[in-house]
CSV table of C-alpha atoms in Angstrom, one decimal:
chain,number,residue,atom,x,y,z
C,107,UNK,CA,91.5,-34.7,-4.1
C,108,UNK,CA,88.9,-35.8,-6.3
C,109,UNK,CA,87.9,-32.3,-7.2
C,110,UNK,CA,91.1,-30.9,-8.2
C,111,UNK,CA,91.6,-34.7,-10.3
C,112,UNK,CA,88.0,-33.4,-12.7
C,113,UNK,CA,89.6,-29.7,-12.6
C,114,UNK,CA,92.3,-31.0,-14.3
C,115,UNK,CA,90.6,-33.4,-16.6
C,116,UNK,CA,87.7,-31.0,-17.4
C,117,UNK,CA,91.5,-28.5,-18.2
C,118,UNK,CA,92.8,-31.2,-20.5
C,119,UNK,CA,89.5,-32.6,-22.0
C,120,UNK,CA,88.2,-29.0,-23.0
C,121,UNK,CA,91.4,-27.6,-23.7
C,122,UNK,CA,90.3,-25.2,-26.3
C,123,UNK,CA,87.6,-23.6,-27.6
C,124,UNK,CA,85.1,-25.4,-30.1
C,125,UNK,CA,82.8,-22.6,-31.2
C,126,UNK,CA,82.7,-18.1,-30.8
C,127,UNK,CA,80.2,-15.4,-30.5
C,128,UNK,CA,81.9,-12.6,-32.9
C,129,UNK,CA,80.0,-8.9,-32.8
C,130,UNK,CA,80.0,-7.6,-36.1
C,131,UNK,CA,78.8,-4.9,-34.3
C,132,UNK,CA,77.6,-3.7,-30.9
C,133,UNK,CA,74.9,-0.9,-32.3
C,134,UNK,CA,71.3,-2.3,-32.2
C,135,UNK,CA,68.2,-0.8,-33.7
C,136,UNK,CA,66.1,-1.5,-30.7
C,137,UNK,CA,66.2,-1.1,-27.6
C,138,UNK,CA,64.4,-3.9,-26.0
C,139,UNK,CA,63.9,-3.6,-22.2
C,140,UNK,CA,65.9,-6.7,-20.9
C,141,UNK,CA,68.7,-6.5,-23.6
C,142,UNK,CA,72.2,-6.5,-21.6
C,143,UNK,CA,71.0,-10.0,-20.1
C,144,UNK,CA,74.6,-10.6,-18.3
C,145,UNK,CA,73.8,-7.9,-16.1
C,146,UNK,CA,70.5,-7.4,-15.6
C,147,UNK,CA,70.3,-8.4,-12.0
C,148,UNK,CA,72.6,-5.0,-11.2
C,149,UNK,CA,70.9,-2.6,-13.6
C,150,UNK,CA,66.7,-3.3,-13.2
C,151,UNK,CA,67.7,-2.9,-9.6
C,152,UNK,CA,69.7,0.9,-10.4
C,153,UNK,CA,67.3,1.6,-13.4
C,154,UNK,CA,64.9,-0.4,-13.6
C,155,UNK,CA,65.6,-1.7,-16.6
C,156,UNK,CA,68.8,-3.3,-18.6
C,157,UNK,CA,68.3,-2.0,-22.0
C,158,UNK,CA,70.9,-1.5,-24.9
C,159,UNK,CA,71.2,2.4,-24.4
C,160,UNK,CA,73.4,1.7,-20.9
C,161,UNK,CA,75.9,-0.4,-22.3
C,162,UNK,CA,79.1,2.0,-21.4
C,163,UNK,CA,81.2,0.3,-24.5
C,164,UNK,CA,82.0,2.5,-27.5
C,165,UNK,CA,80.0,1.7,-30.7
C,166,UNK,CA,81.4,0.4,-33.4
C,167,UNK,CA,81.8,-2.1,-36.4
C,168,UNK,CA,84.2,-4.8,-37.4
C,169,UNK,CA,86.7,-3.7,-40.1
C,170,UNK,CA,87.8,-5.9,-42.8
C,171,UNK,CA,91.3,-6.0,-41.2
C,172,UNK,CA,89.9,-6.8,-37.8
C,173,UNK,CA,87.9,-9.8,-39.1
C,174,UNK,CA,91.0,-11.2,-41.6
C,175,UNK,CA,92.9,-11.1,-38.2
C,176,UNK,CA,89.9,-13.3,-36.0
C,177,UNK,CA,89.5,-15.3,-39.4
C,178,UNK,CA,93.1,-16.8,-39.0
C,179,UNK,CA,93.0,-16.7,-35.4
C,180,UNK,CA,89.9,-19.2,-35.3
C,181,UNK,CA,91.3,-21.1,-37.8
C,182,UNK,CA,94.7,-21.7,-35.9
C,183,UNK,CA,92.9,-22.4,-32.9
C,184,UNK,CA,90.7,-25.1,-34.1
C,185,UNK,CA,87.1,-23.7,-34.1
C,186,UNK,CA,84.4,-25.0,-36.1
C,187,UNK,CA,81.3,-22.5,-34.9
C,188,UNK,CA,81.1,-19.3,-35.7
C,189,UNK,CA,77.7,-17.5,-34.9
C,190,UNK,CA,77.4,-13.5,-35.7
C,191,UNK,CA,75.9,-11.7,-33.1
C,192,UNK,CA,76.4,-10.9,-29.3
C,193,UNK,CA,75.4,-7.0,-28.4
C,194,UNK,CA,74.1,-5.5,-31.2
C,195,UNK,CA,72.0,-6.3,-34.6
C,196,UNK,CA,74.6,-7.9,-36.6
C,197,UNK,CA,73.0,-6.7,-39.9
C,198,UNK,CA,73.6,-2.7,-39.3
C,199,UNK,CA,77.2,-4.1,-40.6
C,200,UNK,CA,77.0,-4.3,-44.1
C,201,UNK,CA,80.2,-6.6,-44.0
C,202,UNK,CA,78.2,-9.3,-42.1
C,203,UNK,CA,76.9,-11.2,-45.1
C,204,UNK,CA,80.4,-11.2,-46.5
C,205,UNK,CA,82.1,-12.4,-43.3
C,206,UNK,CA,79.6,-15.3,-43.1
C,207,UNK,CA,80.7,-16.1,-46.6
C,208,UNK,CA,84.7,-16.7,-45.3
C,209,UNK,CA,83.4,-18.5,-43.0
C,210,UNK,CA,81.6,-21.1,-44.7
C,211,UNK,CA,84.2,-21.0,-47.5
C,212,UNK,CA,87.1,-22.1,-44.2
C,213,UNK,CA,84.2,-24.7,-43.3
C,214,UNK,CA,83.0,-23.2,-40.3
C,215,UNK,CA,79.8,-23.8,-39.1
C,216,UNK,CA,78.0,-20.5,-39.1
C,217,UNK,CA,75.0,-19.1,-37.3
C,218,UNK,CA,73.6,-15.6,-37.4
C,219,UNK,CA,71.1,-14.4,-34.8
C,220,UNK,CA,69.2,-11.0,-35.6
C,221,UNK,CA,65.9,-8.9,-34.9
C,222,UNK,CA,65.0,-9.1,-38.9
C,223,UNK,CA,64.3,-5.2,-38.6
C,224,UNK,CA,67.8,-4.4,-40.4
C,225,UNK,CA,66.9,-7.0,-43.6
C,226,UNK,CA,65.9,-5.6,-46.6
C,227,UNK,CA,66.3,-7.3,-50.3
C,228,UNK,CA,69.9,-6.5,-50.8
C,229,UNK,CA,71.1,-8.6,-48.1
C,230,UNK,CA,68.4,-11.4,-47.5
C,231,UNK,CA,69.8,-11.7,-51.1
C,232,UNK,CA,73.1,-11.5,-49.9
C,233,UNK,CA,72.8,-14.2,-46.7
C,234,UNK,CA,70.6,-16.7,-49.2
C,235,UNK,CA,74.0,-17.1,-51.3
C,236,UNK,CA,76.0,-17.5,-48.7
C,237,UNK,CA,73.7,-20.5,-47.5
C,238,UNK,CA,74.6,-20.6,-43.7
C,239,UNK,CA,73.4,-22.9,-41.5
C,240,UNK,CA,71.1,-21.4,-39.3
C,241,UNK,CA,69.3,-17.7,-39.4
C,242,UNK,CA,67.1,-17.2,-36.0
C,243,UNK,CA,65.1,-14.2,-35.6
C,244,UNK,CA,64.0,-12.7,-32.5
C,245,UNK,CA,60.0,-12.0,-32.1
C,246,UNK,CA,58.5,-11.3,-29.0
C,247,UNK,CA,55.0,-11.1,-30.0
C,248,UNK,CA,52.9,-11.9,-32.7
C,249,UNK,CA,51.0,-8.4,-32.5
C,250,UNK,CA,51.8,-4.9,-33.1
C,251,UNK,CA,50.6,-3.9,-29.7
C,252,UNK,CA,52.7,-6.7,-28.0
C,253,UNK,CA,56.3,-7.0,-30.0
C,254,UNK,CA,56.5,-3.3,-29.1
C,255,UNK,CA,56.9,-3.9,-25.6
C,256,UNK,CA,59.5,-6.1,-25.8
C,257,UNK,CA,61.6,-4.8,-29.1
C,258,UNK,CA,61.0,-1.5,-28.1
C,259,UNK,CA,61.5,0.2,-32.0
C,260,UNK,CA,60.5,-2.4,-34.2
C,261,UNK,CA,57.1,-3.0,-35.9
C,262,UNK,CA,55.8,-6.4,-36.0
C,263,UNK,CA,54.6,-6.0,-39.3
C,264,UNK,CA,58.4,-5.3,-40.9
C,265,UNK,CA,59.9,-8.3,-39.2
C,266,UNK,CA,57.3,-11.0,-39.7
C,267,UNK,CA,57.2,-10.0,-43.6
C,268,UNK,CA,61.4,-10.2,-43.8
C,269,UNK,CA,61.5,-13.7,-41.7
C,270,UNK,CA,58.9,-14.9,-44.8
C,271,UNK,CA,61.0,-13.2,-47.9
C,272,UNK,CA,64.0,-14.8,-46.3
C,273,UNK,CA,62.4,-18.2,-45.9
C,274,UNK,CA,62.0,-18.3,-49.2
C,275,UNK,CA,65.0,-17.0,-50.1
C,276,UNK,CA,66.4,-20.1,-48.6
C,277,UNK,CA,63.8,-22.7,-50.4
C,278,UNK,CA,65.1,-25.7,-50.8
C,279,UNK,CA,68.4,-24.9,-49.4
C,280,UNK,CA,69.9,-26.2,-46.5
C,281,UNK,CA,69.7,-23.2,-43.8
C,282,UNK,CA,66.8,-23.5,-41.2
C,283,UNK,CA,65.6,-20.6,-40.2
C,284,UNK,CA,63.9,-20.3,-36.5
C,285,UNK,CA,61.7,-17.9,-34.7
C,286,UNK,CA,63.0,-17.6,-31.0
C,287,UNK,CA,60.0,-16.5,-29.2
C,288,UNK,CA,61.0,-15.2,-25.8
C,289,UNK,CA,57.8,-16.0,-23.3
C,290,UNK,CA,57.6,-13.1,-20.8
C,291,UNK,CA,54.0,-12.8,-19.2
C,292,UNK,CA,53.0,-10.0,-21.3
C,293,UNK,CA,52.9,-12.2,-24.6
C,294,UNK,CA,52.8,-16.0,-23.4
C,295,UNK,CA,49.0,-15.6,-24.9
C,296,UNK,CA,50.5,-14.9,-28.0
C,297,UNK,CA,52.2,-18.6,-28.3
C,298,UNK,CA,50.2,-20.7,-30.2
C,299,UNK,CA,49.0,-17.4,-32.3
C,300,UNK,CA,53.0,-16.8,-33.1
C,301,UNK,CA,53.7,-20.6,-33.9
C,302,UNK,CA,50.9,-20.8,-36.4
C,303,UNK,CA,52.5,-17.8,-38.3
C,304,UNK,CA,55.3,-19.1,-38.0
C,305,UNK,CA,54.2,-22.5,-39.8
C,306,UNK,CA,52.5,-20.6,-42.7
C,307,UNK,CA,55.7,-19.4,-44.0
C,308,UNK,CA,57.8,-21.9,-43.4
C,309,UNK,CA,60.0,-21.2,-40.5
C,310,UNK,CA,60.8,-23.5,-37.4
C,311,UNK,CA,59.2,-22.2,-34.5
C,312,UNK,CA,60.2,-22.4,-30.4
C,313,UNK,CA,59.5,-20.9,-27.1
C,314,UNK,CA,62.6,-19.3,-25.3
C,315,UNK,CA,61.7,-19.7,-21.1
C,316,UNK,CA,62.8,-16.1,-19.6
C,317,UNK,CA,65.0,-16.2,-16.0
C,318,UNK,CA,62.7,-14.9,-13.2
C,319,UNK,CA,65.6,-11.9,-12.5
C,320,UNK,CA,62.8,-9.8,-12.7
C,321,UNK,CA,59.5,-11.3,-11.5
C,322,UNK,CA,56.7,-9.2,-13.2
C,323,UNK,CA,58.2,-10.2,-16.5
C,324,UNK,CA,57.9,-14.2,-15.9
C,325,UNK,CA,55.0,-16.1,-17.5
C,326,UNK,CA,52.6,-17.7,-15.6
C,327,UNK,CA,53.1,-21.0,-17.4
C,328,UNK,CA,55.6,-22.7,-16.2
C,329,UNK,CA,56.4,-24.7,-19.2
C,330,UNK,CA,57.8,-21.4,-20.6
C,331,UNK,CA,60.3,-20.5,-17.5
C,332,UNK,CA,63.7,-21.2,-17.6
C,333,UNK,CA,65.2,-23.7,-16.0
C,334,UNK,CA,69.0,-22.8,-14.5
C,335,UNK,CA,72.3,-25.3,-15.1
C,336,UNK,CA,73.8,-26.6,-12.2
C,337,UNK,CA,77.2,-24.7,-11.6
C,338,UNK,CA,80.1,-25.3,-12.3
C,339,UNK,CA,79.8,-23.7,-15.8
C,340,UNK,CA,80.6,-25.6,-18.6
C,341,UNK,CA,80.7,-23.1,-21.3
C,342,UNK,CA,83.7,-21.2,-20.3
C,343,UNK,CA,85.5,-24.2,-21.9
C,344,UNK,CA,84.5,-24.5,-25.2
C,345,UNK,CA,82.9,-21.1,-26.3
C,346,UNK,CA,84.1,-17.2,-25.9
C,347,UNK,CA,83.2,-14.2,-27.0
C,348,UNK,CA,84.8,-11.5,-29.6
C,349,UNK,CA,84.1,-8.1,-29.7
C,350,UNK,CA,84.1,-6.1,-32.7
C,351,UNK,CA,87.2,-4.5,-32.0
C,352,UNK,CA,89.1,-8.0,-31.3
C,353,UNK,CA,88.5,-8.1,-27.5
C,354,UNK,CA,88.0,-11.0,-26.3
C,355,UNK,CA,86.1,-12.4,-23.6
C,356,UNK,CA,84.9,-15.6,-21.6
C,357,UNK,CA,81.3,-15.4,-21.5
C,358,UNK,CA,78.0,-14.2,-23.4
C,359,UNK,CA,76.9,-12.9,-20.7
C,360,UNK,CA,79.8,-10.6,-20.7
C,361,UNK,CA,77.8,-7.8,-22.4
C,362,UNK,CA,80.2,-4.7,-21.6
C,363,UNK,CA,82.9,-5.3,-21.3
C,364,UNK,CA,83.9,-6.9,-17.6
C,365,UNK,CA,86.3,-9.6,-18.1
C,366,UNK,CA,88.4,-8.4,-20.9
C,367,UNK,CA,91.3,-11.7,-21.6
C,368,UNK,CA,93.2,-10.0,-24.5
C,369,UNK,CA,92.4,-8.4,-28.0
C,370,UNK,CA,93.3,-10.4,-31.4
C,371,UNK,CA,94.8,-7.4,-32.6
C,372,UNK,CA,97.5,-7.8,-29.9
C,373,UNK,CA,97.8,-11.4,-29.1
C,374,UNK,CA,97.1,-14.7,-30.7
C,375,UNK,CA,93.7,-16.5,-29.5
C,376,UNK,CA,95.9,-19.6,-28.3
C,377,UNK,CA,98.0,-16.8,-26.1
C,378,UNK,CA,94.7,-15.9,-24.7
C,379,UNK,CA,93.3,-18.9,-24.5
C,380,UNK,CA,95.9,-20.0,-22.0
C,381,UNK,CA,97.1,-17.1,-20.4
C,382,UNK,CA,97.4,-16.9,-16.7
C,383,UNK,CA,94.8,-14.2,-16.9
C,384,UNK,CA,92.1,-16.5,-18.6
C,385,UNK,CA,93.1,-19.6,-16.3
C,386,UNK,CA,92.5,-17.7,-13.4
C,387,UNK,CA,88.9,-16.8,-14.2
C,388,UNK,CA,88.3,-20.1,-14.9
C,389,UNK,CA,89.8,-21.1,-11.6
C,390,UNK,CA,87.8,-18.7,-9.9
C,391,UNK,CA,84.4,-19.5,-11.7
C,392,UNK,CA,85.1,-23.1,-10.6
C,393,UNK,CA,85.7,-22.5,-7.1
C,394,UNK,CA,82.5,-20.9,-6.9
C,395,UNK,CA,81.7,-22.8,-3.6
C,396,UNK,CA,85.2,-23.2,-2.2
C,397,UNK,CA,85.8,-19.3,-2.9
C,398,UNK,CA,82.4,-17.8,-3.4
C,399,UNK,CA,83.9,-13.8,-2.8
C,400,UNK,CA,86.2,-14.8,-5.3
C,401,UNK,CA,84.1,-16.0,-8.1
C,402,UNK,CA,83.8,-13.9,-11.0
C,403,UNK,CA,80.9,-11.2,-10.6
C,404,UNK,CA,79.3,-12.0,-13.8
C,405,UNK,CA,79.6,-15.7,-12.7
C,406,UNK,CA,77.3,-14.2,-9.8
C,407,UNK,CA,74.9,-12.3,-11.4
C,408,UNK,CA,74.8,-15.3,-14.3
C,409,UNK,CA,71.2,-16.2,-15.4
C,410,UNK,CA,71.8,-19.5,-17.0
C,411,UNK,CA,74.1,-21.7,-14.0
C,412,UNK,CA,73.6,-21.7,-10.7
């Protein structure tokens, strides 16, 4: 009884979504070894590895048309985060800078996550006007030898020098710009090395703790291991996920493709929102220990709640 009285409160109180992951694109650059995080329990067991080149979705990039459609759609629906990326490195779309400029112009808050190996001055230019609110770059290393084991394609060199011409492309501006350092035993002794860099040009600095899904990657601190949510999940009710082509789904974790809700191109994002088809996954991710056969898989297989 009182269960199903918080079901329908958490229903009510989180009724719709506050903020979206929107894929500019889902074509990356890299190919970094644990990449498809949502399921990399299922493929470092088949392949031992979950990298970008077996995601099964078709590449591709957002349109103009495509994004004019999610652009009203999040604005009927009441949103007021918008961050560009989710599988793929958001600036291979040369659009990106210009869709983070709608944004900010509808009074979003926008956020654009990237691997820096796509900037060049054209659009660190580009992204400096449009004055977002946050830029964080993804460095797993703070050595040649060592970011090339984790963003398997990059150079070190290329991405620590764009993450400094953009700092102070944004001097004296309001965006902050981070440096998400993924710990992972092969560069934890890279830290304090990586946070001094990143004080020296000017650009906030933190540890991200990696899920022990795969055990020879974990660092032997254990100030820099993750630490999992207690389930149920709360983020299936106030953030989703659009794909460049206007799908849309419930999770980040939902890399390629598995819980499809509806496309934008088709359907309104309220329609979606509260269609039987979302409220059922929902449902089922909630009943996670009333049901546990029927929770969704990549509810089962989810590296952040448990």
């Amino acid at each position: 009884m009182v269960l199903n009285i918080r079901k329908k409160i958490r229903e009510r109180i989180f009724k719709k979504p506050t903020q979206v992951i929107l894929e500019t694109t889902n074509a990356c650059n890299l190919n970094c070894p644990y990449c498809l995080v949502g399921m990399q329990n299922e493929l470092t067991k088949k392949h031992g590895s979950s990298a970008h080149n077996l995601m099964t979705r078709t590449l591709g990039f957002m349109t103009e048309e495509t994004f004019t459609v999610v652009r009203g759609e999040l604005k009927k629906c009441g949103i007021k985060k918008a961050y560009l990326h989710f599988q793929g490195e958001p600036f291979l779309n040369k659009l990106t800078p210009r869709f983070a400029m709608e944004l900010k112009k509808d009074g979003f808050e926008v956020g654009v996550f990237t691997n820096g190996q796509a900037f060049n001055d054209k659009n660190i230019s580009e992204i400096a006007e449009v004055e977002v609110d946050l830029i964080r770059f993804s460095v797993d290393g703070a050595s040649e030898e060592t970011y090339q084991q984790n963003r398997v394609g990059g150079r070190f060199e290329k991405v620590y020098e764009n993450m400094k011409k953009t700092a102070l492309a944004h001097k004296g501006g309001k965006t902050r710009i981070e440096w998400q350092f993924l710990a992972l035993k092969n560069n934890e002794h890279e830290v304090e090395t990586a946070k001094k860099m990143a004080e020296e040009i000017g650009v906030h600095f933190f540890t991200k703790g990696f899920t022990e899904s795969v055990p020879e990657l974990a660092p032997e601190n254990p100030a820099y291991r993750s630490k999992y949510h207690p389930k149920p999940c709360k983020d299936i009710y106030h953030q989703l996920g659009i794909y460049w082509n206007g799908d849309v789904v419930p999770c980040c974790y939902d890399v390629d493709g598995r819980e499809i809700m509806g496309n934008l191109l088709k359907q309104s994002l309220n329609e979606i929102w509260d269609s039987m088809k979302y409220r059922d996954f929902r449902k089922r991710a909630d009943d996670f220990k009333k049901a546990p056969d029927n929770e969704p898989d990549i509810c089962k297989n989810c590296l952040r709640w448990k």
